[in-house]
Amino acid sequence: MMLGRGIALVALLLVLLPAAWPGGARAQDGAAEPLAAVRQLVATGQIDAAQSQLRQLLLESTEDVVRQEAMTLLADLLWQQQLPEQALAYARRLPPAALSPDLWQALVAEQISLGQLDAAQQLLDRRPVPTNAASAPERLRLQLRLAQARGQQLQALMLYSQLLQQPAPADEELWHELETLVRQLPAAERAEAEFMFAGTGLEPLLQLPDLREQVRQARQLAADAPERRTLTHQLSQLLAAATAPALRQQLVTLLGQLNGTPWQRRAIGVLLPLTGRYAPFGQMVRQGMELAAAQAGADAAELLFRDSAADPARAVDELRQLVEQERVLAVLGPLSSEAAQACAPLADQLQVPLLSLSHWPDLPAQGAYVFRHSLTSRQQVETLLDYSFGRLGLTRYAILQPDNSSGERFARLFAEAVRRRGGQVHSWQRYAEQATDFRPQLLALRDLPAGLDAGSLAVADREQHNRRQQGLPTLGFEALFLPDYAEQIALLAPQLVYYGIEGVQLLGIHGWRSEQLQQQAGPYVADALFCDGFCADGARPAAQRFVRDYQARYGEPPTLLEAQGYDCARLLLQLVRQCEAPTPALLREELLRPDPLRYQEMVSGLSGFAADGEAQVQLCLLRFGNRGIEPLPPAGVPLP
């Protein structure tokens, strides 16, 4: 952790250095050398030594400009090292314009907390108004805190109204502060504020006190009373327009109180591409989900399917409607990467669990309510290396990847995982995405020059043959990772043997699962290993029952997509049934709670979710064997 923080600190300071000393032009000639020395210390991560030289420069230099620049950098260093007291001690001696944004904000906040409101106002006034959008919200927040400290409630509301118009959403803590402010407003000032902020994001917040009283009175009326229906409609409209999670929760609570039942519906939304070029894949997932719903029974929660058309904007609109109008407890999908990336932040903002099937990298990092069950690059790499290290004892590897984003991601993860296990990556080569001739890369894997003539290659081949006859290593690696798809591997595999790359373990990815690959390149991929997320002919009884039931219903065997859809729907339907009064927040907690029994009947290897929302999956390890594609037991399971 400390190493990571140190690297981040160095990176930040390398950005700050040119700002503090633009090429050293502002410093006098006598100080240029010490400043350059400090730059070098920071660049090499010697932060303590850099601080020592800066302090010495402050003592010895008589140039005000140099002293200010040194003090500015020293304050930033201390702040980034999480030494706020020392950092602020220097910051107080600097003009506001010289401070970094973090230090300036901390200094203003300090003055406000100490009750030195005029001093805080002076700091705000003496700092230029930011021109970049990223800095504007922070200045508004400081102005808001100052207005609240002065008791200027209407001014505080005005500033918050401006904050609502910023790209970054308002945080929950700030929203609760303003809710407290509204509760404390005298009736006359609240009426004035409602008039001032009609039609803005503040209007629902200002109406909450009156709405609570109206709900209390309406509960005395008959369930079908016109006043009660009107109030339900009003609250529903406000809920549809609200974006702040805290406000949404307040409105949901009022709707529940008004109607006498929890406002959330016993339903799960599903976002899939049911039209457009990805429709066949969306339909495959849907069929798996519908099988799970049929098996769950008539009293199970309802699945509400919506078409994303693999369009990010449409997916976002459908997600909002599912949550705000249909009041679903959770959402399954989207499937396409772009739609999932667009929906994830909104789901987190709306605080509804989103269980996506997209393989988009780091998707669960978008928020606490974002989950993902998909066959990822990392899962495949870890499964392959668990087996090749643990079962086969291989420690020396080579990588031959296509020069595209998928190949780069697989190769990077593979290299990191090999080194983390104490292994070695002997060679790492790339080829053009549509290449048909791999000679330069294959020669490089043998540590031979790409321009080697035929005669020299023949000599190298004879030397390799002699070493093999003597039982000596012929290559610098024991296994070769090829993260490409079956069509390309069918061209590549025969060339491996032609150029003398034999006797090594081939490792592939899920894209190798193709009977055509074995037909076209059978001898060249014999015993090659790769992963997939679902084995229709595997040993899991639950998977065998799923295959039987799916074929009986649809007349064809299922694939990974149907299996993942089945498991995701089955899991959420089960959680809704088990929760006496399910809510989105409760479902999120249940998804994160370890429970091995819950996942015993899963067919796609799903065994739970990590704290970051990523699915924990036991993949199928497969091999090209004598009888075709054969499943293998995991690294920790004895061979049959």
XYZ file of C-alpha atoms in Angstrom:
640
model
C 0.000 0.000 0.000
C 2.795 2.408 0.906
C 4.599 1.640 -2.359
C 1.465 2.406 -4.373
C 0.962 5.668 -2.491
C 4.590 6.634 -3.116
C 4.273 6.024 -6.847
C 1.094 8.102 -6.959
C 2.828 10.896 -5.041
C 5.756 10.964 -7.454
C 3.395 11.055 -10.427
C 1.485 13.970 -8.939
C 4.611 15.920 -8.108
C 6.004 15.469 -11.584
C 2.882 17.288 -12.729
C 3.214 19.965 -10.051
C 6.910 20.675 -10.556
C 6.589 22.497 -13.891
C 3.731 24.542 -12.421
C 5.830 25.586 -9.450
C 8.999 26.224 -11.441
C 8.255 26.783 -15.142
C 11.561 25.625 -16.556
C 13.328 27.336 -13.680
C 12.975 30.648 -15.534
C 11.642 32.523 -12.526
C 14.447 31.412 -10.233
C 17.762 33.235 -10.038
C 20.845 31.580 -11.528
C 22.218 30.719 -8.108
C 19.091 28.782 -7.169
C 18.626 26.943 -10.480
C 20.927 24.097 -9.496
C 19.251 23.347 -6.108
C 15.813 23.468 -7.736
C 16.941 21.075 -10.452
C 18.347 18.774 -7.782
C 14.999 18.745 -5.969
C 13.236 17.949 -9.246
C 15.487 14.942 -9.681
C 14.881 13.740 -6.129
C 11.115 13.915 -6.583
C 11.311 12.173 -9.963
C 13.199 9.263 -8.385
C 10.862 8.992 -5.397
C 13.288 10.395 -2.798
C 10.628 12.510 -1.118
C 12.310 12.870 2.295
C 15.524 14.099 0.695
C 13.546 16.535 -1.467
C 11.819 17.944 1.630
C 15.159 18.358 3.385
C 16.619 20.316 0.469
C 13.506 22.497 0.222
C 13.724 23.384 3.924
C 17.409 24.214 3.507
C 16.556 26.393 0.511
C 13.985 28.282 2.608
C 16.659 28.993 5.218
C 19.391 30.042 2.816
C 17.691 31.733 -0.144
C 17.183 35.504 -0.096
C 15.054 35.538 -3.251
C 11.337 35.919 -2.464
C 10.240 34.233 -5.684
C 12.420 31.195 -5.045
C 11.313 30.967 -1.408
C 7.651 31.101 -2.436
C 8.089 28.376 -5.041
C 9.978 26.175 -2.585
C 7.354 26.733 0.108
C 4.555 25.928 -2.366
C 6.075 22.613 -3.323
C 6.930 21.738 0.274
C 3.315 22.362 1.317
C 2.097 20.119 -1.511
C 4.558 17.396 -0.554
C 3.406 17.409 3.049
C -0.260 17.433 2.046
C 0.140 14.452 -0.255
C 1.965 12.605 2.520
C -1.152 13.115 4.675
C 0.504 15.587 7.049
C -2.196 18.287 6.970
C -1.052 20.254 10.030
C 2.443 20.773 8.640
C 1.125 21.443 5.132
C -1.326 24.094 6.334
C 1.387 25.763 8.405
C 3.211 26.578 5.159
C -0.004 27.230 3.203
C -1.018 30.029 5.586
C 2.145 31.935 4.601
C 1.442 31.723 0.863
C -0.785 33.922 -1.324
C -4.043 32.104 -2.238
C -3.195 32.095 -5.953
C -0.035 30.057 -5.248
C -1.857 27.243 -3.432
C -2.849 23.971 -5.035
C -6.641 23.431 -5.183
C -6.538 20.867 -2.352
C -4.593 23.137 0.002
C -6.666 26.188 -0.811
C -9.898 24.295 -0.087
C -8.461 22.919 3.161
C -7.398 26.407 4.249
C -10.834 27.913 3.559
C -12.542 25.005 5.362
C -10.222 25.511 8.342
C -11.130 29.198 8.599
C -14.847 28.365 8.459
C -14.543 25.677 11.137
C -12.689 28.136 13.400
C -15.448 30.702 12.939
C -13.108 33.105 11.134
C -15.695 33.791 8.464
C -14.303 37.104 7.211
C -10.889 35.510 6.722
C -12.514 32.639 4.822
C -14.367 35.142 2.629
C -11.103 36.951 1.885
C -9.481 33.682 0.826
C -12.392 33.017 -1.505
C -12.316 36.534 -2.952
C -8.555 36.495 -3.545
C -8.622 33.208 -5.432
C -9.398 33.567 -9.174
C -12.714 32.045 -10.226
C -11.868 28.674 -11.865
C -12.407 28.358 -15.582
C -12.379 24.558 -15.650
C -15.594 22.694 -14.863
C -13.882 20.286 -12.454
C -12.949 23.052 -9.983
C -16.242 24.962 -10.021
C -18.215 22.592 -7.724
C -15.538 22.722 -5.014
C -15.669 26.515 -4.905
C -19.468 26.413 -4.730
C -19.326 23.944 -1.845
C -17.013 26.245 0.103
C -19.292 29.209 -0.558
C -22.221 27.080 0.589
C -20.511 26.163 3.867
C -19.690 29.804 4.464
C -23.287 30.891 3.822
C -24.565 28.229 6.219
C -22.070 29.309 8.863
C -23.335 32.906 8.502
C -26.949 31.737 8.812
C -27.776 32.915 5.283
C -30.285 30.174 4.480
C -31.647 31.568 1.217
C -28.138 32.258 -0.046
C -27.206 28.668 0.845
C -30.182 27.373 -1.116
C -29.187 29.505 -4.100
C -25.683 28.042 -4.043
C -27.035 24.527 -3.768
C -29.275 25.191 -6.759
C -26.126 26.061 -8.708
C -24.462 22.867 -7.470
C -27.342 20.820 -8.857
C -26.528 22.168 -12.313
C -22.923 20.900 -12.145
C -21.949 17.660 -13.949
C -20.908 15.915 -10.710
C -23.903 14.721 -8.635
C -24.433 16.130 -5.152
C -23.173 13.818 -2.434
C -25.539 12.369 0.145
C -23.914 14.115 3.115
C -24.418 17.536 1.540
C -28.012 16.670 0.701
C -28.747 15.737 4.310
C -27.225 19.033 5.474
C -29.584 20.944 3.201
C -32.542 18.849 4.287
C -31.739 19.900 7.854
C -31.512 23.512 6.704
C -34.966 23.323 5.076
C -36.513 21.828 8.221
C -35.160 24.754 10.222
C -36.493 27.414 7.850
C -39.348 29.513 9.263
C -42.602 29.026 7.366
C -42.442 32.478 5.760
C -38.899 31.971 4.447
C -39.752 28.485 3.205
C -42.714 29.870 1.255
C -40.405 32.492 -0.259
C -37.874 29.787 -1.136
C -40.563 27.629 -2.802
C -41.464 30.599 -5.005
C -37.799 31.342 -5.818
C -36.868 27.762 -6.669
C -40.050 26.537 -8.366
C -39.203 24.188 -11.211
C -35.671 23.496 -9.971
C -34.140 20.454 -8.312
C -34.728 22.106 -4.934
C -38.503 22.223 -5.258
C -39.165 18.654 -3.981
C -36.876 19.208 -1.001
C -38.702 22.399 -0.048
C -42.059 20.626 -0.375
C -41.145 17.697 1.886
C -42.455 19.196 5.176
C -45.857 19.923 3.585
C -45.916 16.549 1.841
C -45.353 14.727 5.124
C -48.330 16.520 6.641
C -50.489 15.804 3.573
C -49.604 12.096 3.750
C -50.495 12.034 7.450
C -53.919 13.547 6.714
C -54.562 11.444 3.571
C -54.067 8.206 5.485
C -57.273 9.009 7.374
C -59.223 8.898 4.085
C -60.550 5.895 2.167
C -58.050 4.115 -0.086
C -59.922 5.223 -3.224
C -60.441 8.826 -2.124
C -59.644 11.335 -4.930
C -57.327 13.305 -2.626
C -55.316 10.175 -1.927
C -54.984 9.321 -5.627
C -53.955 12.888 -6.417
C -51.272 12.849 -3.738
C -49.979 9.471 -4.963
C -49.679 10.900 -8.466
C -47.888 14.005 -7.180
C -45.371 11.961 -5.194
C -44.794 9.636 -8.161
C -44.078 12.610 -10.422
C -41.616 14.047 -7.926
C -39.947 10.652 -7.609
C -39.560 10.399 -11.388
C -37.825 13.797 -11.504
C -35.621 13.411 -8.411
C -31.961 12.467 -8.911
C -30.532 12.652 -5.377
C -30.701 9.179 -3.737
C -31.532 10.661 -0.330
C -34.521 12.568 -1.753
C -35.680 9.526 -3.680
C -35.623 7.464 -0.494
C -37.717 10.084 1.304
C -40.309 10.069 -1.485
C -40.385 6.256 -1.620
C -40.977 6.211 2.149
C -43.870 8.677 1.811
C -45.444 6.607 -0.976
C -45.171 3.504 1.177
C -46.788 5.286 4.135
C -49.563 6.640 1.939
C -50.441 3.279 0.382
C -49.809 1.118 3.437
C -47.419 -1.228 1.596
C -43.777 -1.035 0.519
C -43.560 1.062 -2.629
C -41.163 -1.322 -4.378
C -42.858 -3.894 -6.587
C -41.974 -7.601 -6.415
C -40.396 -7.391 -9.836
C -36.963 -7.557 -11.420
C -36.152 -5.502 -14.490
C -34.226 -7.044 -17.374
C -32.330 -4.934 -19.936
C -31.260 -6.906 -23.018
C -30.713 -6.186 -26.729
C -33.892 -7.722 -28.153
C -33.655 -5.877 -31.488
C -30.673 -4.889 -33.602
C -27.455 -6.724 -34.374
C -27.054 -8.128 -30.848
C -30.640 -9.409 -30.670
C -29.679 -13.110 -31.126
C -27.446 -12.911 -28.060
C -30.084 -11.065 -26.057
C -32.629 -13.720 -26.969
C -30.278 -16.481 -25.788
C -29.911 -14.815 -22.390
C -33.665 -14.209 -22.198
C -34.452 -17.885 -22.777
C -32.177 -18.878 -19.904
C -33.887 -16.343 -17.649
C -37.374 -17.446 -18.676
C -36.508 -21.049 -17.831
C -35.421 -19.925 -14.351
C -38.675 -17.961 -13.932
C -40.779 -20.942 -15.026
C -39.025 -23.184 -12.512
C -39.466 -20.596 -9.733
C -43.266 -20.913 -9.890
C -46.243 -18.611 -10.268
C -45.694 -16.855 -6.934
C -42.151 -15.738 -7.812
C -41.211 -12.151 -8.549
C -42.000 -10.979 -12.061
C -39.336 -10.461 -14.740
C -39.970 -7.260 -16.726
C -38.056 -7.413 -20.018
C -37.056 -4.199 -21.781
C -35.195 -3.770 -25.066
C -31.930 -1.825 -24.833
C -31.212 -2.345 -28.553
C -27.544 -2.223 -27.418
C -27.913 1.575 -27.476
C -26.455 3.348 -24.409
C -28.934 6.244 -24.409
C -31.939 3.952 -24.801
C -30.600 1.620 -22.113
C -30.309 4.529 -19.674
C -33.893 5.626 -20.417
C -35.227 2.093 -19.965
C -33.305 1.675 -16.711
C -34.737 4.891 -15.308
C -38.278 3.836 -16.262
C -37.846 0.400 -14.711
C -36.734 1.925 -11.422
C -38.909 5.022 -11.243
C -42.120 3.890 -12.928
C -42.107 0.100 -12.581
C -40.403 0.319 -9.138
C -38.345 -2.849 -9.651
C -36.127 -4.190 -6.877
C -33.116 -4.910 -9.112
C -32.115 -4.955 -12.774
C -30.477 -7.749 -14.785
C -28.296 -6.599 -17.689
C -27.282 -4.876 -19.846
C -25.365 -7.287 -22.049
C -23.435 -5.001 -24.402
C -20.401 -3.184 -23.031
C -21.407 0.335 -24.064
C -24.902 0.019 -22.600
C -23.542 -1.447 -19.361
C -20.972 1.320 -19.027
C -23.693 3.947 -19.466
C -26.142 2.322 -17.036
C -23.750 1.494 -14.194
C -23.355 5.049 -12.774
C -27.119 5.641 -12.992
C -27.916 2.392 -11.171
C -25.537 3.404 -8.410
C -27.107 6.854 -8.249
C -30.615 5.345 -8.103
C -29.350 2.823 -5.535
C -30.768 -0.236 -7.259
C -28.652 -3.394 -7.780
C -27.548 -3.810 -11.393
C -26.329 -7.325 -12.225
C -24.737 -6.970 -15.654
C -23.575 -9.672 -18.045
C -21.075 -7.403 -19.801
C -17.355 -8.171 -19.840
C -16.415 -4.462 -19.890
C -13.181 -4.098 -17.839
C -13.619 -2.851 -14.264
C -17.390 -2.424 -14.667
C -18.179 -3.160 -10.966
C -15.876 -0.291 -9.975
C -18.576 2.098 -11.248
C -20.439 1.926 -7.950
C -21.493 0.046 -4.846
C -24.740 -1.158 -6.496
C -23.032 -2.501 -9.640
C -22.432 -6.254 -9.971
C -21.188 -8.312 -12.879
C -21.321 -12.001 -13.878
C -19.426 -12.480 -17.105
C -16.522 -14.471 -18.441
C -13.665 -12.008 -17.906
C -10.079 -12.001 -19.096
C -8.780 -12.059 -15.529
C -10.831 -15.125 -14.570
C -9.510 -17.078 -17.552
C -5.895 -16.108 -16.912
C -6.082 -17.057 -13.236
C -7.699 -20.431 -14.002
C -5.071 -21.308 -16.617
C -2.174 -20.380 -14.354
C -3.643 -22.102 -11.302
C -3.530 -25.304 -13.340
C -0.246 -24.813 -15.185
C 1.605 -23.741 -12.034
C -0.180 -25.976 -9.527
C -0.805 -29.132 -11.562
C 1.861 -29.019 -14.270
C 4.602 -27.201 -12.369
C 5.383 -24.821 -15.256
C 7.144 -21.569 -14.383
C 8.614 -20.242 -17.663
C 6.179 -18.723 -20.177
C 6.009 -16.901 -23.493
C 3.194 -14.757 -24.897
C 2.185 -14.382 -28.551
C -0.743 -11.984 -28.846
C -2.726 -10.196 -31.561
C -2.034 -6.471 -31.627
C -5.516 -5.359 -30.531
C -7.188 -4.283 -27.301
C -8.404 -7.777 -26.375
C -5.012 -9.350 -26.982
C -3.266 -6.592 -25.065
C -5.593 -6.954 -22.071
C -5.196 -10.737 -21.933
C -1.415 -10.546 -22.338
C -0.963 -7.857 -19.695
C -3.048 -9.752 -17.149
C -1.229 -12.988 -17.969
C 2.233 -11.446 -17.545
C 1.246 -9.810 -14.252
C -0.180 -13.077 -12.907
C 2.899 -15.101 -13.942
C 5.255 -12.692 -12.194
C 3.031 -12.520 -9.130
C 3.368 -16.295 -8.809
C 7.154 -16.083 -9.076
C 7.299 -17.228 -12.707
C 9.121 -15.771 -15.701
C 7.894 -14.334 -19.009
C 10.739 -15.282 -21.348
C 9.352 -13.625 -24.485
C 6.380 -11.426 -25.404
C 5.564 -10.978 -29.091
C 2.764 -9.261 -31.042
C 1.399 -9.812 -34.545
C -1.004 -7.821 -36.725
C -4.657 -8.572 -36.057
C -5.299 -10.160 -39.482
C -1.817 -11.646 -39.969
C -1.340 -14.895 -41.892
C 2.473 -15.128 -41.753
C 3.922 -15.335 -38.243
C 7.557 -16.054 -39.157
C 9.186 -12.972 -37.494
C 7.356 -13.491 -34.213
C 7.980 -17.248 -34.106
C 11.684 -16.797 -34.763
C 11.785 -14.189 -32.003
C 10.239 -16.715 -29.615
C 13.240 -18.935 -30.378
C 15.593 -15.992 -29.777
C 16.498 -15.973 -33.495
C 16.675 -12.826 -35.682
C 13.651 -12.112 -37.879
C 15.772 -11.869 -41.045
C 17.417 -15.261 -40.620
C 18.077 -16.922 -44.003
C 16.983 -20.470 -44.800
C 20.452 -21.941 -44.389
C 20.996 -20.420 -40.966
C 17.524 -21.530 -39.899
C 18.339 -25.092 -40.962
C 21.486 -24.983 -38.822
C 19.483 -23.695 -35.852
C 16.922 -26.458 -36.385
C 19.643 -29.138 -36.358
C 21.101 -27.722 -33.145
C 17.644 -27.734 -31.610
C 17.099 -31.334 -32.702
C 20.412 -32.412 -31.173
C 19.545 -30.762 -27.866
C 16.175 -32.490 -27.873
C 17.865 -35.845 -28.494
C 20.126 -35.210 -25.490
C 17.153 -34.361 -23.275
C 18.206 -30.706 -23.020
C 15.844 -27.690 -23.142
C 15.329 -26.410 -26.679
C 13.349 -23.258 -25.869
C 13.495 -20.641 -23.149
C 9.906 -21.325 -22.084
C 7.689 -24.254 -21.150
C 4.260 -22.864 -22.085
C 2.976 -20.460 -24.744
C -0.081 -18.250 -24.178
C -2.047 -17.440 -27.358
C -4.987 -15.090 -26.536
C -6.717 -15.167 -29.939
C -9.777 -16.789 -31.477
C -10.190 -20.132 -33.225
C -10.044 -18.818 -36.816
C -6.629 -17.252 -36.266
C -5.286 -20.126 -34.160
C -6.111 -22.523 -37.024
C -3.627 -20.546 -39.175
C -1.052 -20.049 -36.437
C -0.797 -23.495 -34.819
C 0.735 -25.351 -37.828
C 3.348 -22.603 -38.216
C 4.441 -23.142 -34.609
C 5.639 -26.632 -35.478
C 7.110 -25.545 -38.821
C 9.321 -22.994 -37.094
C 10.442 -25.358 -34.363
C 8.195 -24.414 -31.455
C 7.344 -27.884 -30.196
C 7.064 -29.653 -26.874
C 5.530 -26.682 -25.051
C 2.131 -26.454 -23.387
C -0.263 -24.295 -25.421
C -2.642 -22.116 -23.399
C -5.677 -20.463 -24.977
C -8.837 -18.518 -24.172
C -12.563 -19.215 -24.414
C -12.437 -18.333 -28.129
C -10.662 -21.649 -28.754
C -13.841 -23.601 -28.006
C -14.501 -24.705 -31.561
C -14.814 -28.162 -33.056
C -13.666 -26.667 -36.372
C -10.369 -25.662 -34.769
C -9.678 -29.244 -33.788
C -10.704 -30.464 -37.244
C -8.431 -27.969 -39.030
C -5.419 -28.013 -36.702
C -5.963 -31.113 -34.579
C -2.382 -32.454 -34.222
C -1.015 -28.960 -33.672
C -3.341 -28.115 -30.761
C -3.327 -31.546 -29.105
C -3.494 -31.261 -25.302
C -3.838 -27.462 -25.497
C -5.670 -25.972 -22.501
C -8.287 -23.223 -22.433
C -11.225 -22.065 -20.292
C -14.925 -21.461 -20.639
C -17.702 -20.547 -18.261
C -20.050 -23.460 -18.926
C -19.609 -27.175 -19.604
C -22.753 -28.809 -20.916
C -21.122 -32.234 -20.547
C -19.425 -31.467 -17.229
C -19.733 -33.392 -13.989
C -22.019 -30.925 -12.161
C -25.475 -32.513 -11.640
C -27.120 -29.079 -11.694
C -25.586 -28.352 -15.104
C -26.788 -31.686 -16.456
C -30.355 -30.976 -15.263
C -30.203 -27.501 -16.782
C -29.141 -28.895 -20.162
C -31.955 -31.460 -20.046
C -34.625 -28.912 -19.077
C -33.417 -26.330 -21.580
C -33.426 -28.795 -24.458
C -36.905 -29.983 -23.502
C -38.211 -26.401 -23.533
C -36.394 -24.954 -26.561
C -35.281 -27.977 -28.589
C -31.588 -27.054 -28.663
C -28.627 -27.239 -26.267
C -27.750 -24.170 -24.179
C -24.515 -22.180 -24.350
C -22.705 -20.006 -21.836
C -25.050 -17.044 -22.374
C -28.167 -19.076 -21.554
C -26.422 -20.532 -18.501
C -25.386 -17.108 -17.193
C -28.874 -15.701 -17.767
C -30.376 -18.694 -15.976
C -28.102 -18.325 -12.946
C -28.547 -14.557 -12.600
C -32.336 -14.749 -12.800
C -32.490 -17.787 -10.513
C -30.338 -16.024 -7.915
C -32.368 -12.808 -7.768
C -35.705 -14.640 -7.806
C -34.457 -16.741 -4.910
C -33.309 -13.684 -2.926
C -36.630 -11.878 -3.416
C -38.501 -14.965 -2.233
C -36.311 -15.340 0.874
C -36.578 -11.677 1.938
C -39.752 -11.001 3.895
C -39.817 -7.331 2.850
C -37.306 -7.007 0.009
C -35.784 -3.645 -0.867
C -32.983 -2.748 -3.294
C -30.624 -2.074 -0.389
C -31.434 -5.438 1.207
C -30.885 -7.293 -2.079
C -27.492 -5.613 -2.433
C -26.534 -6.789 1.063
C -27.672 -10.324 0.253
C -25.675 -10.421 -2.981
C -22.540 -9.541 -1.020
C -23.194 -12.003 1.826
C -21.228 -15.274 1.482
C -23.542 -18.299 1.392
C -22.151 -21.451 -0.280
C -25.489 -23.278 -0.065
C -27.147 -20.580 -2.160
C -24.879 -21.318 -5.125
C -24.903 -25.118 -5.100
C -27.409 -25.294 -7.951
C -25.709 -22.690 -10.154
C -24.722 -23.991 -13.585
C -22.223 -21.376 -14.815
C -19.706 -21.720 -11.991
C -21.087 -18.763 -10.007
C -20.183 -19.091 -6.319
C -20.730 -15.575 -4.946
C -19.647 -11.979 -5.334
C -16.540 -10.229 -4.075
C -16.772 -6.997 -2.103
C -16.241 -5.020 -5.329
C -19.257 -6.652 -7.021
C -17.265 -8.964 -9.306
C -18.630 -12.500 -9.590
C -16.587 -15.285 -8.055
C -16.636 -18.037 -10.659
C -15.148 -21.503 -11.002
C -14.486 -21.793 -14.725
C -14.415 -24.985 -16.758
C -10.902 -26.025 -17.731
C -10.913 -27.746 -21.125
C -8.416 -29.687 -23.243
C -8.216 -30.814 -26.855
C -8.064 -34.562 -26.267
C -8.488 -37.749 -28.260
C -12.280 -37.594 -27.933
C -12.591 -33.919 -28.782
C -12.932 -31.153 -26.224
C -12.623 -32.716 -22.757
C -13.286 -31.099 -19.356
C -10.521 -31.273 -16.748
C -10.835 -31.004 -12.962
C -9.593 -27.762 -11.344
C -6.020 -27.540 -10.042
C -7.000 -28.555 -6.501
C -9.103 -31.586 -7.503
C -7.416 -34.987 -8.046
C -7.390 -36.326 -11.576
C -9.778 -39.249 -12.183
